[in-house]
Coordinates of C-alpha atoms in Angstrom, one line a residue:
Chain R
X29 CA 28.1 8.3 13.3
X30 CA 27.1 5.1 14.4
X31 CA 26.9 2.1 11.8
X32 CA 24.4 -0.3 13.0
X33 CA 23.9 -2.3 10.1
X34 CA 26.7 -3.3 8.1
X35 CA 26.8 -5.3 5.1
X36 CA 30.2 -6.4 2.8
X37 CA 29.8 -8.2 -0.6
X38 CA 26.5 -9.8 1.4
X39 CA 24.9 -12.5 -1.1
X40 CA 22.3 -15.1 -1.0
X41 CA 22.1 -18.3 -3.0
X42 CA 19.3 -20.6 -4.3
X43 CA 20.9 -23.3 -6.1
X44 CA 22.0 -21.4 -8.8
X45 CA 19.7 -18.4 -8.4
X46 CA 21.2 -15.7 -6.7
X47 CA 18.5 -14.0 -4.9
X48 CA 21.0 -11.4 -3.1
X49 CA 24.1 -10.0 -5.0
X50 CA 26.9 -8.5 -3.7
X51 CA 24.8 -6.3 -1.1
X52 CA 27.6 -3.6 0.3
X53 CA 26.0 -1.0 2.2
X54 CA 25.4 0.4 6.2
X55 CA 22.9 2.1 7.8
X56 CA 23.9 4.9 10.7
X57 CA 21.9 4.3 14.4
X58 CA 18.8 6.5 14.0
X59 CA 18.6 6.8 10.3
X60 CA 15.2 5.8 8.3
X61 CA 16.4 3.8 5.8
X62 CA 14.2 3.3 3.3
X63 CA 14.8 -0.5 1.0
X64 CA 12.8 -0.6 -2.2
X65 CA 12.6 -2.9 -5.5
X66 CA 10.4 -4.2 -7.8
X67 CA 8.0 -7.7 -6.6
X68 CA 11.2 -10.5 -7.0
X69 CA 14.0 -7.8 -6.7
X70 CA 15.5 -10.1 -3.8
X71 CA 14.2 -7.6 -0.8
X72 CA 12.6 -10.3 1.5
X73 CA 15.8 -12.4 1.2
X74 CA 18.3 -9.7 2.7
X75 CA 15.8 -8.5 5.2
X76 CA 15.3 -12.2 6.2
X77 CA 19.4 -12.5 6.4
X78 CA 19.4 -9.1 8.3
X79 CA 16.9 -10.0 10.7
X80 CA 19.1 -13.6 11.8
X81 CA 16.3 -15.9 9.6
X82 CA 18.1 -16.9 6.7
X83 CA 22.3 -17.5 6.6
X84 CA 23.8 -16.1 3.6
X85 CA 25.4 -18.2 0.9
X86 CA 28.9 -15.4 1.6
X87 CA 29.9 -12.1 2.6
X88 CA 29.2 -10.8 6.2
X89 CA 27.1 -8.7 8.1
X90 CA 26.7 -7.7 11.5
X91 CA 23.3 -6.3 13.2
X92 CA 23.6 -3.8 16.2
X93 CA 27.6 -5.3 16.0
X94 CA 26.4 -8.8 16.1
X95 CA 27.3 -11.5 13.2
X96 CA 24.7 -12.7 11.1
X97 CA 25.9 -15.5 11.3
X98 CA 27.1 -16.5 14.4
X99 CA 25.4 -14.4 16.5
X100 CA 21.6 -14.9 15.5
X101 CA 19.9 -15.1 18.6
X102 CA 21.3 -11.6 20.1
X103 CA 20.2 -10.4 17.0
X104 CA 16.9 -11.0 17.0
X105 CA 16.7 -9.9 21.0
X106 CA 17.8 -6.8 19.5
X107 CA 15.5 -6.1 16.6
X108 CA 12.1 -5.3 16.1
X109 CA 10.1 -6.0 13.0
X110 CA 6.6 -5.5 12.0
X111 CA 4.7 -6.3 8.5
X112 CA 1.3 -5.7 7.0
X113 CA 0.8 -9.6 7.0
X114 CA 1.7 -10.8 10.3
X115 CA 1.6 -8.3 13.5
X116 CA -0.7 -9.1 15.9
X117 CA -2.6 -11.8 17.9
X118 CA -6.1 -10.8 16.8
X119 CA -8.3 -12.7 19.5
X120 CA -6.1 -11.2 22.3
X121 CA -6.8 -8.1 23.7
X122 CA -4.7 -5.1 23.1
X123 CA -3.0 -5.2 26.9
X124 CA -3.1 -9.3 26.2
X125 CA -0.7 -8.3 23.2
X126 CA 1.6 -6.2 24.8
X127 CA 2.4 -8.3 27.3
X128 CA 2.7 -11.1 25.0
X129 CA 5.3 -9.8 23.2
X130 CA 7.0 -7.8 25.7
X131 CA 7.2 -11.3 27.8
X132 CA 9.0 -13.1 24.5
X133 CA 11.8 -10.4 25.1
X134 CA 11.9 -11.0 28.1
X135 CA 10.3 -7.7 30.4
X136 CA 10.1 -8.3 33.6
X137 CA 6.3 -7.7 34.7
X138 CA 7.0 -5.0 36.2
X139 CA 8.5 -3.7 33.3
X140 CA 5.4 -4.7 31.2
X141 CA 3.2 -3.3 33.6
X142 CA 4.8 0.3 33.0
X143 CA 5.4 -0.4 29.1
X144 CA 1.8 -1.3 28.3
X145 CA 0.5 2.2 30.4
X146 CA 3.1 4.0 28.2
X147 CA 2.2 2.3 25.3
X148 CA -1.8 3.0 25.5
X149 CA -1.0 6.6 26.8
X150 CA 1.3 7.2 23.9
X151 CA -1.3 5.9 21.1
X152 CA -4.2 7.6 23.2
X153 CA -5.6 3.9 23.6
X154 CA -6.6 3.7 27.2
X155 CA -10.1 3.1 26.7
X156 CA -9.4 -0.1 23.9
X157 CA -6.8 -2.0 26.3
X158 CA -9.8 -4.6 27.2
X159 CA -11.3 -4.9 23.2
X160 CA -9.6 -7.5 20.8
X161 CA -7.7 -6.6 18.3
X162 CA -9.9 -8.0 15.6
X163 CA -11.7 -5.2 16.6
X164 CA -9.9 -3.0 15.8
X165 CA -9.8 -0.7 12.9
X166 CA -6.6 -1.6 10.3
X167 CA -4.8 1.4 11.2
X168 CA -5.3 1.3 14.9
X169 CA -3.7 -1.9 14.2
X170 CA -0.9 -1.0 12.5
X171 CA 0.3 1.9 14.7
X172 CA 0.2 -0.5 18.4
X173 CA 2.1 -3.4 16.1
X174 CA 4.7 -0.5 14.9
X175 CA 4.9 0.3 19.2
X176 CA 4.4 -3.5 20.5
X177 CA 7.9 -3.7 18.0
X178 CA 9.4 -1.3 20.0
X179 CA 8.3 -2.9 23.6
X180 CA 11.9 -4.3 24.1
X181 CA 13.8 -0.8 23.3
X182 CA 15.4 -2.7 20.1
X183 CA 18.1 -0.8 18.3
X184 CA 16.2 -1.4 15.0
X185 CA 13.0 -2.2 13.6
X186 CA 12.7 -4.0 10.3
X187 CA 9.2 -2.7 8.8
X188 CA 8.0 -4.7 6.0
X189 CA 5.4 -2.6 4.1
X190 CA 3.3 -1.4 7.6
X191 CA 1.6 1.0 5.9
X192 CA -0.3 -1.1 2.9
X193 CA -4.1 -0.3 3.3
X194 CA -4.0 2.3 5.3
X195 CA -6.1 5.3 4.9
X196 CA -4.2 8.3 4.0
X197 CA -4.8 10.2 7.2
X198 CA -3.8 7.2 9.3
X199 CA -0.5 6.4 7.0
X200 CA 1.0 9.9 7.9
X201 CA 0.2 9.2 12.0
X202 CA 1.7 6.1 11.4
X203 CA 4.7 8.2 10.1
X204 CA 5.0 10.3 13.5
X205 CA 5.7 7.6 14.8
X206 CA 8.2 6.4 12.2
X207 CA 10.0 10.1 13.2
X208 CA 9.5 10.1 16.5
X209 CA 11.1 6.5 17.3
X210 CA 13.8 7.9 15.0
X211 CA 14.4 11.0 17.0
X212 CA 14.7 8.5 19.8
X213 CA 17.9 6.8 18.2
X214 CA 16.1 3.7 16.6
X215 CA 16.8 2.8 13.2
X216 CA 14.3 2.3 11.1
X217 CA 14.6 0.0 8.2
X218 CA 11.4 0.0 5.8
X219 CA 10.1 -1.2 2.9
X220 CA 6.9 0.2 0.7
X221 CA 4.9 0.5 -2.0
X222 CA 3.8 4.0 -1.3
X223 CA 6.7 6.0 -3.4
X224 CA 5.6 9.3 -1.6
X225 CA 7.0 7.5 1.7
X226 CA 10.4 7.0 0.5
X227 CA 10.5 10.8 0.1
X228 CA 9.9 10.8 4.2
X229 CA 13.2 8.6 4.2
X230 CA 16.7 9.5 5.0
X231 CA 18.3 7.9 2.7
X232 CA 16.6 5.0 0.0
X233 CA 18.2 2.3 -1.6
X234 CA 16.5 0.8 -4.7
X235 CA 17.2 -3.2 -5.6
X236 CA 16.7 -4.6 -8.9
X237 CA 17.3 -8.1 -9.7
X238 CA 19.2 -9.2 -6.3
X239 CA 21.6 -6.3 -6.7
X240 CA 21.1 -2.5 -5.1
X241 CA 21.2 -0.3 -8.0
X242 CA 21.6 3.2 -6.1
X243 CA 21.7 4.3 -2.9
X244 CA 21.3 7.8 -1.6
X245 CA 19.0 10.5 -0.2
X246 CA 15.7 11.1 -1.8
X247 CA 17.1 14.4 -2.9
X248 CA 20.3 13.4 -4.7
X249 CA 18.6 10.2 -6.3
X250 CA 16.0 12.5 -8.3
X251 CA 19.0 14.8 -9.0
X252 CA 21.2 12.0 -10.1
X253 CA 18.3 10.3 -12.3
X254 CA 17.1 13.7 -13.9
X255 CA 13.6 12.6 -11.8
X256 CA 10.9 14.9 -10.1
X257 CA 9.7 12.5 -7.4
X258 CA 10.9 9.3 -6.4
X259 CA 8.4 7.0 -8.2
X260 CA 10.2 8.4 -11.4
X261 CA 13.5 7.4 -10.0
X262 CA 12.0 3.9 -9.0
X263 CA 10.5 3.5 -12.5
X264 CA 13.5 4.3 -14.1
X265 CA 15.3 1.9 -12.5
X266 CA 13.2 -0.6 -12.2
X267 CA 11.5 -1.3 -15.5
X268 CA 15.1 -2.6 -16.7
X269 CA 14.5 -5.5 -14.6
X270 CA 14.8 -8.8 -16.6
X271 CA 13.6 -11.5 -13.7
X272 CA 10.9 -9.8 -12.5
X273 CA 8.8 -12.5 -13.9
X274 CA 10.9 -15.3 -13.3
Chain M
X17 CA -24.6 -0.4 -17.0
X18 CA -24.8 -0.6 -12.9
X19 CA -26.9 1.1 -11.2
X20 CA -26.9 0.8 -6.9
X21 CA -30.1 1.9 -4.9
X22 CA -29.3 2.2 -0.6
X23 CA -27.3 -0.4 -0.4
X24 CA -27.0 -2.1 3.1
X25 CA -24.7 -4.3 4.8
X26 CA -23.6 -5.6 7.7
X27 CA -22.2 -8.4 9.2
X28 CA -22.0 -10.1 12.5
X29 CA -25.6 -10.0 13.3
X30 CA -25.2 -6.0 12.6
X31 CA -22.7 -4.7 14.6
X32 CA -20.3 -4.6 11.7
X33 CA -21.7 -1.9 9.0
X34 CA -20.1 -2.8 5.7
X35 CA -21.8 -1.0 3.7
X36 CA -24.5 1.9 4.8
X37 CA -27.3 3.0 2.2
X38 CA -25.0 3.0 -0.9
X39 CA -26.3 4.9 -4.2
X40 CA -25.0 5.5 -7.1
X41 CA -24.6 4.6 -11.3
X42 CA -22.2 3.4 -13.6
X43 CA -22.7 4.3 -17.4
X44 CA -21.8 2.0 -20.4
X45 CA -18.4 2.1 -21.2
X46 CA -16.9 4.0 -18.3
X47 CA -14.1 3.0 -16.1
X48 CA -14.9 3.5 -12.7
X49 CA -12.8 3.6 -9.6
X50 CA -13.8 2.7 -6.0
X51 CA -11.1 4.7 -3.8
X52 CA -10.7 3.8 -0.2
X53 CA -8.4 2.6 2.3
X54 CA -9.1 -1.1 3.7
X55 CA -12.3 -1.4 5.6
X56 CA -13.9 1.4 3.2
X57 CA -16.7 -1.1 2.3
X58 CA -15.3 -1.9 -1.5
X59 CA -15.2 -5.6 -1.2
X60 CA -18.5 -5.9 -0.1
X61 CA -20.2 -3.9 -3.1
X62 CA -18.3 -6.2 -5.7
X63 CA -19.8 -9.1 -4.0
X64 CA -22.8 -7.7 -4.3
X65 CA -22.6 -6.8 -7.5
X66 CA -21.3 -9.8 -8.7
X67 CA -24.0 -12.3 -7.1
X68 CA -22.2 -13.7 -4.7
X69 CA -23.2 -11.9 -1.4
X70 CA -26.7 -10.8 -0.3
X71 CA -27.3 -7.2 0.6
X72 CA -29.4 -6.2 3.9
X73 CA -31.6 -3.9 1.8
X74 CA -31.4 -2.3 -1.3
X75 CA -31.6 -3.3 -4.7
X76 CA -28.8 -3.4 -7.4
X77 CA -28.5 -4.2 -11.3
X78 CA -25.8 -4.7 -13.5
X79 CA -26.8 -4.6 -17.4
X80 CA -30.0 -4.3 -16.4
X81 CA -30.5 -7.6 -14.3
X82 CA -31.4 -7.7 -10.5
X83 CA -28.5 -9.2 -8.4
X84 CA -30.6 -11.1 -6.5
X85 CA -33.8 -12.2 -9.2
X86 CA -31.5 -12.7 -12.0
X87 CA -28.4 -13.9 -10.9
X88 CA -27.8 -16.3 -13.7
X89 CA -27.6 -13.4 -17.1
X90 CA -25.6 -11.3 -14.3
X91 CA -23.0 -14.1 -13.9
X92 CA -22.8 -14.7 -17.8
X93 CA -21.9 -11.1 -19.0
X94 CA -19.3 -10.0 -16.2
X95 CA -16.1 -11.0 -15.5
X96 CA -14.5 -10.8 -12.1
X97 CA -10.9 -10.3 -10.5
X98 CA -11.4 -10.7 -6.7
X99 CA -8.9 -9.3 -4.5
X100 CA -7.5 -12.4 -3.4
X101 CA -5.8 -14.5 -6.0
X102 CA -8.7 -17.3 -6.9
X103 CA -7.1 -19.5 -10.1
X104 CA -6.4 -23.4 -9.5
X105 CA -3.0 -22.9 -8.3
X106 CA -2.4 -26.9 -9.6
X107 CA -3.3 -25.9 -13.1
X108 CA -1.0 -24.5 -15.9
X109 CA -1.5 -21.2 -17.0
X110 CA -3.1 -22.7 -20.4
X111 CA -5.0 -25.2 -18.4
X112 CA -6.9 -21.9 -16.5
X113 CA -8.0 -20.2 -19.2
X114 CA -8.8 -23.4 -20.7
X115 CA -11.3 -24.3 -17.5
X116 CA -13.0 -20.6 -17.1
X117 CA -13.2 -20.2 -21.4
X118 CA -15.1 -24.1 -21.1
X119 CA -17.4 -22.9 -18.1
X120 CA -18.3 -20.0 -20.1
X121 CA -19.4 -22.5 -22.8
X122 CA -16.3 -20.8 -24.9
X123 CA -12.7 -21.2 -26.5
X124 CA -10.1 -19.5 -26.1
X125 CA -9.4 -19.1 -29.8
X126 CA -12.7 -17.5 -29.8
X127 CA -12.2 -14.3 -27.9
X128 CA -8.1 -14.5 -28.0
X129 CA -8.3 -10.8 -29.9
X130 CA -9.6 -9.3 -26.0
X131 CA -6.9 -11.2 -24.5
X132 CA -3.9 -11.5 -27.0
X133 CA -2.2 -8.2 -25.7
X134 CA -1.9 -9.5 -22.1
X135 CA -1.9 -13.0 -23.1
X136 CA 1.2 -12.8 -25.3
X137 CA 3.3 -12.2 -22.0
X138 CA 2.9 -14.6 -19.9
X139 CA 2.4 -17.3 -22.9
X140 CA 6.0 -18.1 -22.7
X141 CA 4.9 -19.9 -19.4
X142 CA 1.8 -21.6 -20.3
X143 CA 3.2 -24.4 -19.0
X144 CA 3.7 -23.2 -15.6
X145 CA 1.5 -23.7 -12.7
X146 CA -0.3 -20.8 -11.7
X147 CA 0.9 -21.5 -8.4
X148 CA 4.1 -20.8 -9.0
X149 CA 3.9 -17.6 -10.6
X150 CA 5.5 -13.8 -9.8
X151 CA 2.4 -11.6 -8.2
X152 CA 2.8 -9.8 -11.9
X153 CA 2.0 -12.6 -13.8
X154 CA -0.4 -14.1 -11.5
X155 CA -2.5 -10.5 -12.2
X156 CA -1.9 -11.1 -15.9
X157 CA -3.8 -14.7 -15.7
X158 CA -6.4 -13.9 -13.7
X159 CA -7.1 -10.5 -15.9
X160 CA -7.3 -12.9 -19.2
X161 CA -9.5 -15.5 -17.2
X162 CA -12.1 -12.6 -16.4
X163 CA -11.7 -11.9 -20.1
X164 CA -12.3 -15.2 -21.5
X165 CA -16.0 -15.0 -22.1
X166 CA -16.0 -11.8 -23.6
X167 CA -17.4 -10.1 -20.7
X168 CA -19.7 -6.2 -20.8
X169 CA -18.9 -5.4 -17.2
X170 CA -15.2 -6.2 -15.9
X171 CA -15.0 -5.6 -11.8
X172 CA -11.8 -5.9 -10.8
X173 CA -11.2 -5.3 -6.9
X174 CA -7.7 -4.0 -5.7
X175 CA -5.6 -5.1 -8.7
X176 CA -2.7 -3.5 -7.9
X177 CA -2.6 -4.2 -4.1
X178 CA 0.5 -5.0 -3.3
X179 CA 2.2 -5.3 -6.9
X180 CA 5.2 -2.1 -7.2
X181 CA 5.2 0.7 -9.7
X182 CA 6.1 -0.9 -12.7
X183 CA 3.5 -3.1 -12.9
X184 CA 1.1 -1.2 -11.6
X185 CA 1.7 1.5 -14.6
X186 CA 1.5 -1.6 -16.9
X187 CA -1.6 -2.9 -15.5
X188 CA -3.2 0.4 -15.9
X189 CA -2.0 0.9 -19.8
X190 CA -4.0 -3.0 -19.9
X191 CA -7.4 -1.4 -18.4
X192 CA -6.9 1.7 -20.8
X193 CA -7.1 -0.5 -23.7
X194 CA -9.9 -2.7 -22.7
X195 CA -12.0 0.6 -22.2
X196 CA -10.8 1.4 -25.5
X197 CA -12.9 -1.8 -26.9
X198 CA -15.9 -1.0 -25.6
X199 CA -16.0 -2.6 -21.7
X200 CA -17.1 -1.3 -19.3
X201 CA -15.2 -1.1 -15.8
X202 CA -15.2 -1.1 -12.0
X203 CA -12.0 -1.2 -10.1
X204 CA -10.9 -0.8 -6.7
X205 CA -7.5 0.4 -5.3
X206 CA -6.1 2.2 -1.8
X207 CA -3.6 3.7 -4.1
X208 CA -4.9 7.6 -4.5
X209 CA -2.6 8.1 -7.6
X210 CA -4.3 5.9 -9.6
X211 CA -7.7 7.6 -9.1
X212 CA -6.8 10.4 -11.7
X213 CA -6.9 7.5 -14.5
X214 CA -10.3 6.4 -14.3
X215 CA -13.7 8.4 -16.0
X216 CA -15.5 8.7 -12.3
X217 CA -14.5 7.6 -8.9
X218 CA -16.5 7.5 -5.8
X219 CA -13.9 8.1 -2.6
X220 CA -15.2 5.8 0.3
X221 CA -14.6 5.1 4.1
X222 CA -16.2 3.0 6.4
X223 CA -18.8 2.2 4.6
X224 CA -19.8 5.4 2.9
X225 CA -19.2 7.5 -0.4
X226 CA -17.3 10.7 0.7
X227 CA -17.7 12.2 -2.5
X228 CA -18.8 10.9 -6.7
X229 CA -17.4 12.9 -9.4
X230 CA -14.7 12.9 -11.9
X231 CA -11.4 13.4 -10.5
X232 CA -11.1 16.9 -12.5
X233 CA -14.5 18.0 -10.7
X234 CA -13.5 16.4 -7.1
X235 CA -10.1 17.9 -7.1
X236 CA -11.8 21.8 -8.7
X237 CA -14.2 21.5 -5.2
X238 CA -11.5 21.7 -3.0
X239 CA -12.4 25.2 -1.4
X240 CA -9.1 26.2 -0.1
X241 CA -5.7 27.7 -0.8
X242 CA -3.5 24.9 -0.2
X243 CA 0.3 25.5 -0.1
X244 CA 3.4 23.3 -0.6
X245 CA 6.3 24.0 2.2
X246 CA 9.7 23.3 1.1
X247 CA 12.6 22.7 4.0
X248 CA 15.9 20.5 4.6
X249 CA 14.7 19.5 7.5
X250 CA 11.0 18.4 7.1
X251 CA 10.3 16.9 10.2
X252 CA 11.4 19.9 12.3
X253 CA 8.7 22.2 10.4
X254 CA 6.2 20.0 10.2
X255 CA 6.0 20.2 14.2
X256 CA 6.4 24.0 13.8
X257 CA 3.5 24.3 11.7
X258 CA 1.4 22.1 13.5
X259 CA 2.0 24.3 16.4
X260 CA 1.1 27.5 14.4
X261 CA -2.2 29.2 15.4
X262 CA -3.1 30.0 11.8
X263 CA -2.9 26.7 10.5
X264 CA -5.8 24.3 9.5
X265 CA -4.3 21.6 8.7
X266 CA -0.1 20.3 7.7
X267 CA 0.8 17.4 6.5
X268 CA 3.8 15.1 4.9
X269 CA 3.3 15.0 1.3
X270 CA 5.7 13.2 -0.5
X271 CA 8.9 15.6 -0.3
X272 CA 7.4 19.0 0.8
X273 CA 4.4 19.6 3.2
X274 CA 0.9 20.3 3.0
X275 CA -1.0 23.4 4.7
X276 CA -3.9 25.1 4.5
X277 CA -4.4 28.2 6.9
X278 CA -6.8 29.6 8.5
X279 CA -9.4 32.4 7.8
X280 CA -7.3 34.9 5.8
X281 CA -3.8 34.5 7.0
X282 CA -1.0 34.6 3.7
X283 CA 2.3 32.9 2.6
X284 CA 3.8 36.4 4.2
X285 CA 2.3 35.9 8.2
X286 CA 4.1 31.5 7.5
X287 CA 7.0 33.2 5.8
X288 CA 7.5 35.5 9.3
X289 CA 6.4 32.6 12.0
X290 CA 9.0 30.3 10.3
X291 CA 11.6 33.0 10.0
X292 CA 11.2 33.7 13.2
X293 CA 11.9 30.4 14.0
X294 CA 15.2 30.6 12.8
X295 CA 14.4 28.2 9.9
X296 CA 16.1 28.8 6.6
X297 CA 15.6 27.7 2.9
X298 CA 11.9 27.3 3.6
X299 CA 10.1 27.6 0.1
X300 CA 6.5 28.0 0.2
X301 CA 4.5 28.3 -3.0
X302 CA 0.7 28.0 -3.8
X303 CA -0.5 24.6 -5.8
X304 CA -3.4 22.6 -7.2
X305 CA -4.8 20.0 -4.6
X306 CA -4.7 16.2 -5.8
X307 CA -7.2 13.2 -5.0
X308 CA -5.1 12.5 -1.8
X309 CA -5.4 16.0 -0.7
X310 CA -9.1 16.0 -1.4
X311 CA -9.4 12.7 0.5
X312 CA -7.7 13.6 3.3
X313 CA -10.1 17.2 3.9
X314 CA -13.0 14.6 3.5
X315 CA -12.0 12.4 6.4
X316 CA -11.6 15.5 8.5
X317 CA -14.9 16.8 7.4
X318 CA -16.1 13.8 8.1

C-alpha cells in the first residue's frame, strides 16, 4: 500500500472560525475515496488545501509526497481536478480543449497529438472533435472534463460533485470511468450529493462542522451506524450539525 | 389548476428544441414533480408557465388564465422559486420579504400563518443580508418570499439542487405542509428519490415526457423481473454480467447491481455463469423497481 495523500492534525483557520479541524486521515494510490458533509461542513476548504490553493493555518500534508506547503507547484502538476461548475472552455472545440489543457501541463505536441486520438477513441467522440463544447450535451461534458483531467497522467484527481445534473444513465458511464481510471492506479478523490455514489466508493469519510466524523468503507459505516444505505448514515450524522447555518 | 396543450420551444432560431409538443394537467391541490436530468426541458415550462417566456406554439393556463392573454391574474396568484437564487442579495432577510409582501400590495403580518413555520428559522438572522447566507437558508428566504402573497399555485424549479440530505429531507417536510393548507404545487428536481414524495410526476428528457403517472403506477408498469446482485467486489461482476449473453441490462445501484435478463433465463442460469466464474458470496435476490430504475428502462426505450 501506497499512501498518496497524507494528512496529520491538518486545520484551517478564518479568524477565529475554524473551517478545518484536526483533519487526520490518508488515502492509498488507486483508492476512490469518497469526502462527504453537509453544505458548510468545511469540505471545499481541505480540498482547496489538498489541491496546493489554500495554506493551512497548522498541521501538514503532503500530496503524491509533496508538501502542501512548500511544495505547491509540483502539486498541482501532479493532480487533476474537475467540478460541475468549472470544466471546460465552452466556445472551444473539443480537440481545442484537449490540447488546451494538455499544453498547461506541459505535453509535448506530439504527446497531445496521441492523447487527444486516445481521448476521442476512448469516449467514442471522434465524430464531435470539431463541434464546441457548448454544444454539447451536459453529460458528454462531464465525462471528456473527467478524461481532459487525466490528460497529464496525474496521480490524483480531485472531483468536486461531477456528476450533479446528470441523467441517471449518463451518471453510472461517468462512473466507468471513475473505475476504470482507478483500475489504472489513479486516486480518485470525490465529493457528491448523490448518496447512492458513495456506496460505489472504497472507502467514505463524512465531515461535519470542519471535523471528519467517521471514516470507513461503505459497508462498515452502515454496520457501525445501525444504517441500511449510506444516506442513513449521512443523515445520522449530519443532522447534529450546529453551523450549518452559520 | 394548470393545464398544458403541445407546448413548443426552441431556441436559437430552432435548432435547440427545449421543449417539443408538451401536454399535460395539473389538478387543484396536487403536488407535482417534473423529474429529469439537466437539459430535460423543465426550466423552460416554468417560464412558461409563469409568464415570463413565450412558447413557439401551444397554449397554456394556470387557474384558469392564458399565459400569454392574461398574464397579469397569472402573476398575482402564483408564487415562484426559480432555479437560480433571485433575492436582492444587498437586502436583509426582513428587508426581502418586506419588498415582495409590498409588490404584492401585502404585509407580512398578513399572511405570516403560511410562512411562520419556515420563517421562524431563519428569523434569528433577519438582519442578515441575503447575500451572505448558507445555500439552506438562502432556500428558506426565497420559499417565504414566493409565499408572501398568499399564493394558489407555488412552482418551485430544482429546490434542492445542490443543497445535501439534510436539508433536502427538511425542505421536503416544508412542501408536505404547504400541500397540507390547500396549495397547489409544481416542483422540479434531478434527484429521482425525491419523485416518490410528490402526488404525480411526469419523467422528462430532452424535451419530452417519458412517462405521467403517480409514482405507485410508474413504478407497477415496469414489465420485468429485475434483480439485485450482491458481491465484495462489485466492479469485477458488473463487467461479468455485462458480458453475459442473457443479460438485458446491469447496472451500479447504490451498493448492489441492477439486472434484468433476457427472454426466460432465471437467478439459477446467473447463479451458474457467475459460479463459474469463480466468484463467491454473490447474492442475488428478486426486488421491486424504483423511479430511477423505471427512468433508466425509459431512456433505453427511448
Amino acid at each position: 500500500m501506497e499512501a498518496v495523500i497524507k494528512t496529520e492534525h491538518l486545520t484551517k483557520k478564518f479568524g477565529t472560525f475554524v473551517a478545518c479541524s484536526d483533519l487526520t486521515f490518508e488515502v492509498q494510490k488507486g483508492e476512490i475515496f469518497g469526502f462527504l458533509g453537509a453544505n458548510g461542513a468545511g469540505k471545499t476548504t481541505a480540498m482547496r488545501m489538498l489541491c496546493g490553493l489554500s495554506l493551512p493555518s497548522s498541521g501538514q500534508a503532503t500530496i503524491a509526497g509533496f508538501d502542501v506547503y512548500k511544495q505547491t507547484e509540483q502539486i498541482k502538476k501532479n493532480i487533476g481536478y474537475m467540478s460541475q461548475k468549472f470544466s471546460l472552455y465552452e466556445d472551444l472545440t473539443v480537440a481545442e480543449n484537449i490540447r488546451f489543457y494538455a499544453g498547461i501541463y506541459g505535453l509535448s505536441i506530439r504527446d497531445i497529438k496521441d492523447k487527444t486520438a486516445e481521448l476521442l477513441d476512448k469516449l467514442g467522440m471522434q465524430a464531435e472533435a470539431k463541434k464546441l463544447v457548448g454544444q454539447l450535451p451536459l453529460g458528454w461534458k462531464q465525462k471528456l472534463a473527467f478524461s481532459v483531467s487525466l490528460a497529464h497522467s496525474p496521480k490524483i484527481v480531485f472531483l468536486d460533485e461531477p456528476t450533479g445534473g446528470v441523467d441517471p444513465v449518463t451518471r453510472r458511464q461517468f462512473w466507468d470511468l471513475i473505475y476504470y481510471a482507478a483500475d489504472a492506479g489513479v486516486t480518485v478523490f470525490v465529493t457528491t450529493h448523490y448518496m447512492d455514489e458513495a456506496e460505489y466508493c472504497n472507502r467514505v469519510s463524512i465531515m461535519v462542522d470542519g471535523v471528519i466524523e467517521a471514516l470507513d468503507s461503505p459497508k462498515n459505516l452502515k454496520q457501525q451506524y445501525e444504517a441500511k444505505t449510506m444516506e442513513d448514515v449521512f443523515y445520522k450524522l449530519a443532522r447534529k450539525a450546529k453551523r450549518a447555518e452559520i | 389548476m394548470i393545464k398544458v396543450s403541445n407546448i413548443v420551444k426552441t431556441y436559437n432560431k430552432g435548432s435547440v428544441q427545449a421543449v417539443n409538443d408538451i401536454s399535460f394537467e395539473v389538478k387543484r391541490g396536487e403536488l407535482f414533480g417534473l423529474i429529469g436530468p439537466d437539459g430535460a426541458g423543465k426550466s423552460s415550462i416554468f417560464r412558461i408557465l409563469t409568464t415570463l417566456l413565450l412558447a413557439d406554439s401551444g397554449t397554456a393556463t394556470v387557474n384558469g388564465f392564458d399565459v400569454v392573454n392574461q398574464f397579469q391574474s397569472i402573476r398575482n396568484c402564483i408564487g415562484y422559486m426559480p432555479g437560480r437564487f433571485s433575492l436582492y442579495q444587498d437586502l436583509t432577510i426582513e428587508e426581502n420579504l418586506e419588498f415582495f409582501a409590498t409588490v404584492f400590495d401585502t404585509t407580512i403580518e398578513e399572511n405570516y400563518d403560511l410562512i411562520r413555520d419556515i420563517y421562524v428559522q431563519i428569523e434569528p438572522f433577519k438582519d442578515r443580508r441575503a447575500g451572505k447566507l448558507s445555500g439552506g437558508m438562502k432556500q428558506k428566504l426565497a420559499l417565504c418570499c414566493a409565499l408572501i402573497h398568499k399564493p394558489e399555485v407555488l412552482f418551485l424549479d430544482e429546490p434542492t439542487t445542490g443543497v445535501d440530505v439534510v436539508s433536502r429531507r427538511e425542505f421536503w417536510e416544508m412542501l408536505k405542509k404547504l400541500k397540507q393548507q390547500g396549495l397547489t404545487i409544481v416542483v422540479s428536481t434531478p434527484y429521482m428519490d425525491e419523485a416518490s414524495l410528490c402526488d404525480r410526476i411526469a419523467l422528462m428528457q430532452g424535451g419530452h415526457i417519458l412517462s405521467i403517472d403517480t409514482p405507485q403506477n410508474i413504478i407497477a408498469s415496469y414489465q420485468k423481473t429485475l434483480y439485485a446482485v450482491a458481491a465484495p467486489n462489485m466492479y469485477k461482476v458488473l463487467t461479468a454480467m455485462r458480458s453475459y449473453e442473457q443479460t438485458e441490462s446491469c447496472f451500479a445501484f447504490g451498493d448492489c447491481l441492477h439486472l434484468t435478463l433476457k427472454g426466460d433465463s432465471t437467478i439459477d442460469d446467473v447463479s451458474k455463469y457467475i459460479t463459474a466464474l469463480n466468484f463467491t458470496d454473490v447474492q442475488i435476490q428478486e426486488i421491486v423497481p424504483d423511479i430511477e430504475d423505471c427512468f433508466i428502462k425509459l431512456l433505453k426505450e427511448n
